[in-house]
């Protein structure tokens, strides 16, 4: 399917959905990559699995990097602004603000999406994240719920990357929680990413 500049797969549950979720895959992957994870965490949600607009390696990415692999900040911000329009489309389709799940490249643009307009979303789960705005004060995120899932031996991240982003979120007023799973940049072998995400979601719904 195609809307607002994005290719996406729509995965609807049996019966009435209890929420909507936007899924943002990692670099070199595609829109199918997070469907199983999204369904495991949100069993009766309607899932909007996006394909990044940038061809990258054998798949896609949501924004460009420079030749030395630094974030192309200008492109990141422009792509995140476009992503805001897609989230608004999801709101119009479902009548509710979605959650967002982002992995790696998708987690970085999801974090930038929060900075641009967190009012579009109910909450965020960021897997193997990295700050889109290093050493900056983030806009107000008062009360916004976000779960960050980092890995103890992530070969693509510096040791403090996730903590630095969590600290930025907290300083901006977000209700941010950082968890460290045992493993590398990929999925934790003991399904810790799923378990921690489900636990966080249960806690969120109990406090709403």
PDB file of C-alpha atoms in Angstrom:
ATOM      1  CA  UNK A   1       0.000   0.000   0.000  1.00  0.00           C
ATOM      2  CA  UNK A   2       1.108   3.598  -0.547  1.00  0.00           C
ATOM      3  CA  UNK A   3       0.178   6.801   1.283  1.00  0.00           C
ATOM      4  CA  UNK A   4       1.923  10.103   2.090  1.00  0.00           C
ATOM      5  CA  UNK A   5       5.180   9.086   0.438  1.00  0.00           C
ATOM      6  CA  UNK A   6       5.540   5.718   2.201  1.00  0.00           C
ATOM      7  CA  UNK A   7       5.095   2.142   1.107  1.00  0.00           C
ATOM      8  CA  UNK A   8       3.607   0.141   3.954  1.00  0.00           C
ATOM      9  CA  UNK A   9       1.986  -3.134   4.925  1.00  0.00           C
ATOM     10  CA  UNK A  10      -1.230  -3.047   6.930  1.00  0.00           C
ATOM     11  CA  UNK A  11      -1.689  -5.964   9.323  1.00  0.00           C
ATOM     12  CA  UNK A  12      -5.059  -6.052  11.071  1.00  0.00           C
ATOM     13  CA  UNK A  13      -5.990  -8.378  13.950  1.00  0.00           C
ATOM     14  CA  UNK A  14      -9.036 -10.598  14.140  1.00  0.00           C
ATOM     15  CA  UNK A  15     -11.847  -8.599  15.691  1.00  0.00           C
ATOM     16  CA  UNK A  16     -11.653  -5.034  16.964  1.00  0.00           C
ATOM     17  CA  UNK A  17      -8.195  -3.497  17.334  1.00  0.00           C
ATOM     18  CA  UNK A  18      -7.325  -1.976  20.707  1.00  0.00           C
ATOM     19  CA  UNK A  19      -4.743   0.471  19.314  1.00  0.00           C
ATOM     20  CA  UNK A  20      -2.605   1.338  16.282  1.00  0.00           C
ATOM     21  CA  UNK A  21       1.149   0.878  15.978  1.00  0.00           C
ATOM     22  CA  UNK A  22       3.609   2.286  13.430  1.00  0.00           C
ATOM     23  CA  UNK A  23       6.620   0.017  12.810  1.00  0.00           C
ATOM     24  CA  UNK A  24       9.948   1.457  11.602  1.00  0.00           C
ATOM     25  CA  UNK A  25      12.590  -1.105  10.580  1.00  0.00           C
ATOM     26  CA  UNK A  26      16.388  -0.890  10.692  1.00  0.00           C
ATOM     27  CA  UNK A  27      18.727   0.017   7.832  1.00  0.00           C
ATOM     28  CA  UNK A  28      19.035  -2.522   5.045  1.00  0.00           C
ATOM     29  CA  UNK A  29      15.700  -4.111   6.002  1.00  0.00           C
ATOM     30  CA  UNK A  30      12.116  -3.685   4.849  1.00  0.00           C
ATOM     31  CA  UNK A  31       8.555  -3.257   6.072  1.00  0.00           C
ATOM     32  CA  UNK A  32       8.158  -6.932   7.012  1.00  0.00           C
ATOM     33  CA  UNK A  33      11.027  -6.942   9.491  1.00  0.00           C
ATOM     34  CA  UNK A  34       9.141  -5.852  12.633  1.00  0.00           C
ATOM     35  CA  UNK A  35       5.749  -7.426  11.981  1.00  0.00           C
ATOM     36  CA  UNK A  36       6.354 -10.471  14.204  1.00  0.00           C
ATOM     37  CA  UNK A  37       7.747  -8.307  17.013  1.00  0.00           C
ATOM     38  CA  UNK A  38       4.895  -5.823  16.727  1.00  0.00           C
ATOM     39  CA  UNK A  39       2.293  -8.596  16.859  1.00  0.00           C
ATOM     40  CA  UNK A  40       3.990 -10.235  19.848  1.00  0.00           C
ATOM     41  CA  UNK A  41       3.915  -6.993  21.841  1.00  0.00           C
ATOM     42  CA  UNK A  42       0.562  -5.685  20.565  1.00  0.00           C
ATOM     43  CA  UNK A  43      -1.498  -8.833  19.829  1.00  0.00           C
ATOM     44  CA  UNK A  44      -4.725  -7.038  18.893  1.00  0.00           C
ATOM     45  CA  UNK A  45      -3.382  -3.808  17.406  1.00  0.00           C
ATOM     46  CA  UNK A  46      -3.593  -2.687  13.805  1.00  0.00           C
ATOM     47  CA  UNK A  47       0.001  -2.529  12.580  1.00  0.00           C
ATOM     48  CA  UNK A  48       1.272  -0.056   9.994  1.00  0.00           C
ATOM     49  CA  UNK A  49       4.657  -1.431   8.881  1.00  0.00           C
ATOM     50  CA  UNK A  50       6.496   1.181   6.838  1.00  0.00           C
ATOM     51  CA  UNK A  51       9.218   0.780   4.254  1.00  0.00           C
ATOM     52  CA  UNK A  52      11.999   3.371   4.456  1.00  0.00           C
ATOM     53  CA  UNK A  53      12.169   5.708   1.484  1.00  0.00           C
ATOM     54  CA  UNK A  54      15.956   5.400   1.033  1.00  0.00           C
ATOM     55  CA  UNK A  55      17.373   2.343  -0.824  1.00  0.00           C
ATOM     56  CA  UNK A  56      20.147   1.001   1.415  1.00  0.00           C
ATOM     57  CA  UNK A  57      22.335  -2.080   0.940  1.00  0.00           C
ATOM     58  CA  UNK A  58      19.903  -4.939   0.239  1.00  0.00           C
ATOM     59  CA  UNK A  59      16.882  -3.133   1.672  1.00  0.00           C
ATOM     60  CA  UNK A  60      15.853   0.327   2.776  1.00  0.00           C
ATOM     61  CA  UNK A  61      16.479   3.002   5.400  1.00  0.00           C
ATOM     62  CA  UNK A  62      14.454   5.943   6.694  1.00  0.00           C
ATOM     63  CA  UNK A  63      17.220   8.540   6.288  1.00  0.00           C
ATOM     64  CA  UNK A  64      20.681   8.891   4.797  1.00  0.00           C
ATOM     65  CA  UNK A  65      24.092   8.732   6.422  1.00  0.00           C
ATOM     66  CA  UNK A  66      27.243  10.512   5.320  1.00  0.00           C
ATOM     67  CA  UNK A  67      30.083   8.458   3.722  1.00  0.00           C
ATOM     68  CA  UNK A  68      31.724   8.141   7.165  1.00  0.00           C
ATOM     69  CA  UNK A  69      28.395   6.852   8.564  1.00  0.00           C
ATOM     70  CA  UNK A  70      27.529   9.938  10.591  1.00  0.00           C
ATOM     71  CA  UNK A  71      23.876  10.908  10.606  1.00  0.00           C
ATOM     72  CA  UNK A  72      22.839  13.166   7.741  1.00  0.00           C
ATOM     73  CA  UNK A  73      20.971  15.454  10.125  1.00  0.00           C
ATOM     74  CA  UNK A  74      19.317  17.581   7.450  1.00  0.00           C
ATOM     75  CA  UNK A  75      17.929  14.522   5.680  1.00  0.00           C
ATOM     76  CA  UNK A  76      16.912  12.950   9.003  1.00  0.00           C
ATOM     77  CA  UNK A  77      14.873  16.009   9.952  1.00  0.00           C
ATOM     78  CA  UNK A  78      13.261  16.252   6.511  1.00  0.00           C
ATOM     79  CA  UNK A  79      12.350  12.561   6.472  1.00  0.00           C
ATOM     80  CA  UNK A  80      10.965  12.794  10.025  1.00  0.00           C
ATOM     81  CA  UNK A  81       8.766  15.728   8.990  1.00  0.00           C
ATOM     82  CA  UNK A  82       7.389  13.548   6.185  1.00  0.00           C
ATOM     83  CA  UNK A  83       6.863  10.757   8.701  1.00  0.00           C
ATOM     84  CA  UNK A  84       4.745  13.127  10.794  1.00  0.00           C
ATOM     85  CA  UNK A  85       2.338  13.410   7.873  1.00  0.00           C
ATOM     86  CA  UNK A  86       2.059   9.620   7.717  1.00  0.00           C
ATOM     87  CA  UNK A  87       1.320   9.390  11.431  1.00  0.00           C
ATOM     88  CA  UNK A  88      -1.381  12.008  10.944  1.00  0.00           C
ATOM     89  CA  UNK A  89      -2.788   9.771   8.174  1.00  0.00           C
ATOM     90  CA  UNK A  90      -2.863   6.846  10.660  1.00  0.00           C
ATOM     91  CA  UNK A  91      -4.753   9.020  13.146  1.00  0.00           C
ATOM     92  CA  UNK A  92      -7.307   9.905  10.478  1.00  0.00           C
ATOM     93  CA  UNK A  93      -7.696   6.227   9.552  1.00  0.00           C
ATOM     94  CA  UNK A  94      -7.999   4.843  13.076  1.00  0.00           C
ATOM     95  CA  UNK A  95      -9.329   7.749  15.129  1.00  0.00           C
ATOM     96  CA  UNK A  96      -6.514   7.414  17.670  1.00  0.00           C
ATOM     97  CA  UNK A  97      -2.887   8.298  18.183  1.00  0.00           C
ATOM     98  CA  UNK A  98      -0.598   5.326  17.490  1.00  0.00           C
ATOM     99  CA  UNK A  99       2.357   3.912  19.334  1.00  0.00           C
ATOM    100  CA  UNK A 100       5.629   3.810  17.407  1.00  0.00           C
ATOM    101  CA  UNK A 101       8.204   1.018  17.458  1.00  0.00           C
ATOM    102  CA  UNK A 102      11.577   1.766  15.900  1.00  0.00           C
ATOM    103  CA  UNK A 103      14.626  -0.450  15.514  1.00  0.00           C
ATOM    104  CA  UNK A 104      18.129   1.005  14.918  1.00  0.00           C
ATOM    105  CA  UNK A 105      17.707   3.370  11.935  1.00  0.00           C
ATOM    106  CA  UNK A 106      13.985   3.320  12.651  1.00  0.00           C
ATOM    107  CA  UNK A 107      14.587   4.097  16.334  1.00  0.00           C
ATOM    108  CA  UNK A 108      16.666   7.152  15.440  1.00  0.00           C
ATOM    109  CA  UNK A 109      13.985   8.624  13.174  1.00  0.00           C
ATOM    110  CA  UNK A 110      11.327   7.722  15.749  1.00  0.00           C
ATOM    111  CA  UNK A 111      13.264   9.734  18.345  1.00  0.00           C
ATOM    112  CA  UNK A 112      13.401  12.668  15.917  1.00  0.00           C
ATOM    113  CA  UNK A 113       9.663  12.259  15.315  1.00  0.00           C
ATOM    114  CA  UNK A 114       9.086  12.678  19.061  1.00  0.00           C
ATOM    115  CA  UNK A 115      11.177  15.840  19.010  1.00  0.00           C
ATOM    116  CA  UNK A 116       9.168  17.277  16.132  1.00  0.00           C
ATOM    117  CA  UNK A 117       5.685  16.438  17.448  1.00  0.00           C
ATOM    118  CA  UNK A 118       5.214  13.942  20.285  1.00  0.00           C
ATOM    119  CA  UNK A 119       1.514  14.897  20.479  1.00  0.00           C
ATOM    120  CA  UNK A 120       0.916  12.645  17.463  1.00  0.00           C
ATOM    121  CA  UNK A 121       1.782   9.510  19.460  1.00  0.00           C
ATOM    122  CA  UNK A 122       0.706   7.538  22.543  1.00  0.00           C
ATOM    123  CA  UNK A 123       4.162   6.196  23.312  1.00  0.00           C
ATOM    124  CA  UNK A 124       7.358   4.820  21.790  1.00  0.00           C
ATOM    125  CA  UNK A 125       9.542   1.721  21.974  1.00  0.00           C
ATOM    126  CA  UNK A 126      13.069   2.389  20.673  1.00  0.00           C
ATOM    127  CA  UNK A 127      15.328  -0.621  20.098  1.00  0.00           C
ATOM    128  CA  UNK A 128      19.113  -0.060  19.776  1.00  0.00           C
ATOM    129  CA  UNK A 129      18.582   3.709  19.703  1.00  0.00           C
ATOM    130  CA  UNK A 130      20.901   6.636  19.105  1.00  0.00           C
ATOM    131  CA  UNK A 131      20.188  10.307  19.706  1.00  0.00           C
ATOM    132  CA  UNK A 132      19.184  12.291  16.606  1.00  0.00           C
ATOM    133  CA  UNK A 133      20.203  15.498  18.408  1.00  0.00           C
ATOM    134  CA  UNK A 134      23.436  14.854  20.264  1.00  0.00           C
ATOM    135  CA  UNK A 135      24.376  17.349  22.990  1.00  0.00           C
ATOM    136  CA  UNK A 136      21.186  19.363  22.440  1.00  0.00           C
ATOM    137  CA  UNK A 137      18.333  20.203  24.760  1.00  0.00           C
ATOM    138  CA  UNK A 138      15.270  18.436  23.387  1.00  0.00           C
ATOM    139  CA  UNK A 139      11.862  20.120  23.083  1.00  0.00           C
ATOM    140  CA  UNK A 140       9.413  19.526  25.915  1.00  0.00           C
ATOM    141  CA  UNK A 141       8.308  15.890  26.139  1.00  0.00           C
ATOM    142  CA  UNK A 142       6.488  16.244  29.457  1.00  0.00           C
ATOM    143  CA  UNK A 143       4.997  12.918  30.519  1.00  0.00           C
ATOM    144  CA  UNK A 144       5.619  11.205  27.182  1.00  0.00           C
ATOM    145  CA  UNK A 145       6.175   7.455  27.733  1.00  0.00           C
ATOM    146  CA  UNK A 146       9.170   5.912  25.983  1.00  0.00           C
ATOM    147  CA  UNK A 147      10.993   2.618  26.443  1.00  0.00           C
ATOM    148  CA  UNK A 148      14.603   2.357  25.261  1.00  0.00           C
ATOM    149  CA  UNK A 149      16.055  -1.118  24.722  1.00  0.00           C
ATOM    150  CA  UNK A 150      19.841  -1.196  24.345  1.00  0.00           C
ATOM    151  CA  UNK A 151      22.208  -4.180  24.222  1.00  0.00           C
ATOM    152  CA  UNK A 152      25.200  -4.937  26.405  1.00  0.00           C
ATOM    153  CA  UNK A 153      27.514  -5.760  23.471  1.00  0.00           C
ATOM    154  CA  UNK A 154      26.112  -3.682  20.606  1.00  0.00           C
ATOM    155  CA  UNK A 155      28.834  -3.495  17.970  1.00  0.00           C
ATOM    156  CA  UNK A 156      27.141  -0.553  16.233  1.00  0.00           C
ATOM    157  CA  UNK A 157      26.780   1.687  19.282  1.00  0.00           C
ATOM    158  CA  UNK A 158      29.072   3.380  21.753  1.00  0.00           C
ATOM    159  CA  UNK A 159      28.525   2.189  25.351  1.00  0.00           C
ATOM    160  CA  UNK A 160      26.760   5.387  26.473  1.00  0.00           C
ATOM    161  CA  UNK A 161      24.616   6.063  23.386  1.00  0.00           C
ATOM    162  CA  UNK A 162      21.337   4.787  24.821  1.00  0.00           C
ATOM    163  CA  UNK A 163      21.977   6.279  28.258  1.00  0.00           C
ATOM    164  CA  UNK A 164      22.755   9.660  26.716  1.00  0.00           C
ATOM    165  CA  UNK A 165      19.457   9.606  24.805  1.00  0.00           C
ATOM    166  CA  UNK A 166      17.554   8.464  27.901  1.00  0.00           C
ATOM    167  CA  UNK A 167      19.098  11.342  29.840  1.00  0.00           C
ATOM    168  CA  UNK A 168      18.032  13.784  27.119  1.00  0.00           C
ATOM    169  CA  UNK A 169      14.481  12.441  27.271  1.00  0.00           C
ATOM    170  CA  UNK A 170      14.337  12.713  31.061  1.00  0.00           C
ATOM    171  CA  UNK A 171      15.706  16.261  30.964  1.00  0.00           C
ATOM    172  CA  UNK A 172      12.917  17.110  28.499  1.00  0.00           C
ATOM    173  CA  UNK A 173      10.308  15.726  30.934  1.00  0.00           C
ATOM    174  CA  UNK A 174       9.609  12.382  29.274  1.00  0.00           C
ATOM    175  CA  UNK A 175       8.651   9.277  31.247  1.00  0.00           C
ATOM    176  CA  UNK A 176      11.662   7.385  29.897  1.00  0.00           C
ATOM    177  CA  UNK A 177      12.801   3.900  30.897  1.00  0.00           C
ATOM    178  CA  UNK A 178      16.067   2.330  29.723  1.00  0.00           C
ATOM    179  CA  UNK A 179      16.609  -1.434  29.776  1.00  0.00           C
ATOM    180  CA  UNK A 180      19.781  -3.290  28.753  1.00  0.00           C
ATOM    181  CA  UNK A 181      19.417  -6.728  27.170  1.00  0.00           C
ATOM    182  CA  UNK A 182      22.176  -9.312  26.910  1.00  0.00           C
ATOM    183  CA  UNK A 183      23.427  -9.415  23.340  1.00  0.00           C
ATOM    184  CA  UNK A 184      24.493  -7.380  20.328  1.00  0.00           C
ATOM    185  CA  UNK A 185      22.776  -5.165  17.794  1.00  0.00           C
ATOM    186  CA  UNK A 186      20.351  -7.923  16.763  1.00  0.00           C
ATOM    187  CA  UNK A 187      17.493  -9.434  18.738  1.00  0.00           C
ATOM    188  CA  UNK A 188      18.199 -10.828  22.193  1.00  0.00           C
ATOM    189  CA  UNK A 189      18.174 -14.625  22.008  1.00  0.00           C
ATOM    190  CA  UNK A 190      15.931 -15.040  25.047  1.00  0.00           C
ATOM    191  CA  UNK A 191      13.215 -12.780  23.559  1.00  0.00           C
ATOM    192  CA  UNK A 192      14.058 -10.179  26.192  1.00  0.00           C
ATOM    193  CA  UNK A 193      13.085  -7.363  23.825  1.00  0.00           C
ATOM    194  CA  UNK A 194       9.554  -8.746  23.536  1.00  0.00           C
ATOM    195  CA  UNK A 195       9.220  -9.513  27.244  1.00  0.00           C
ATOM    196  CA  UNK A 196      10.403  -6.096  28.392  1.00  0.00           C
ATOM    197  CA  UNK A 197       8.196  -4.352  25.835  1.00  0.00           C
ATOM    198  CA  UNK A 198       5.119  -6.279  26.957  1.00  0.00           C
ATOM    199  CA  UNK A 199       5.880  -5.549  30.617  1.00  0.00           C
ATOM    200  CA  UNK A 200       6.313  -1.850  29.857  1.00  0.00           C
ATOM    201  CA  UNK A 201       3.036  -1.766  27.933  1.00  0.00           C
ATOM    202  CA  UNK A 202       1.120  -3.449  30.766  1.00  0.00           C
ATOM    203  CA  UNK A 203       2.531  -0.910  33.214  1.00  0.00           C
ATOM    204  CA  UNK A 204       1.613   1.957  30.906  1.00  0.00           C
ATOM    205  CA  UNK A 205      -1.972   0.776  30.557  1.00  0.00           C
ATOM    206  CA  UNK A 206      -2.345   0.301  34.300  1.00  0.00           C
ATOM    207  CA  UNK A 207      -1.306   3.889  34.951  1.00  0.00           C
ATOM    208  CA  UNK A 208      -3.365   5.512  32.154  1.00  0.00           C
TER     209      UNK A 208
END
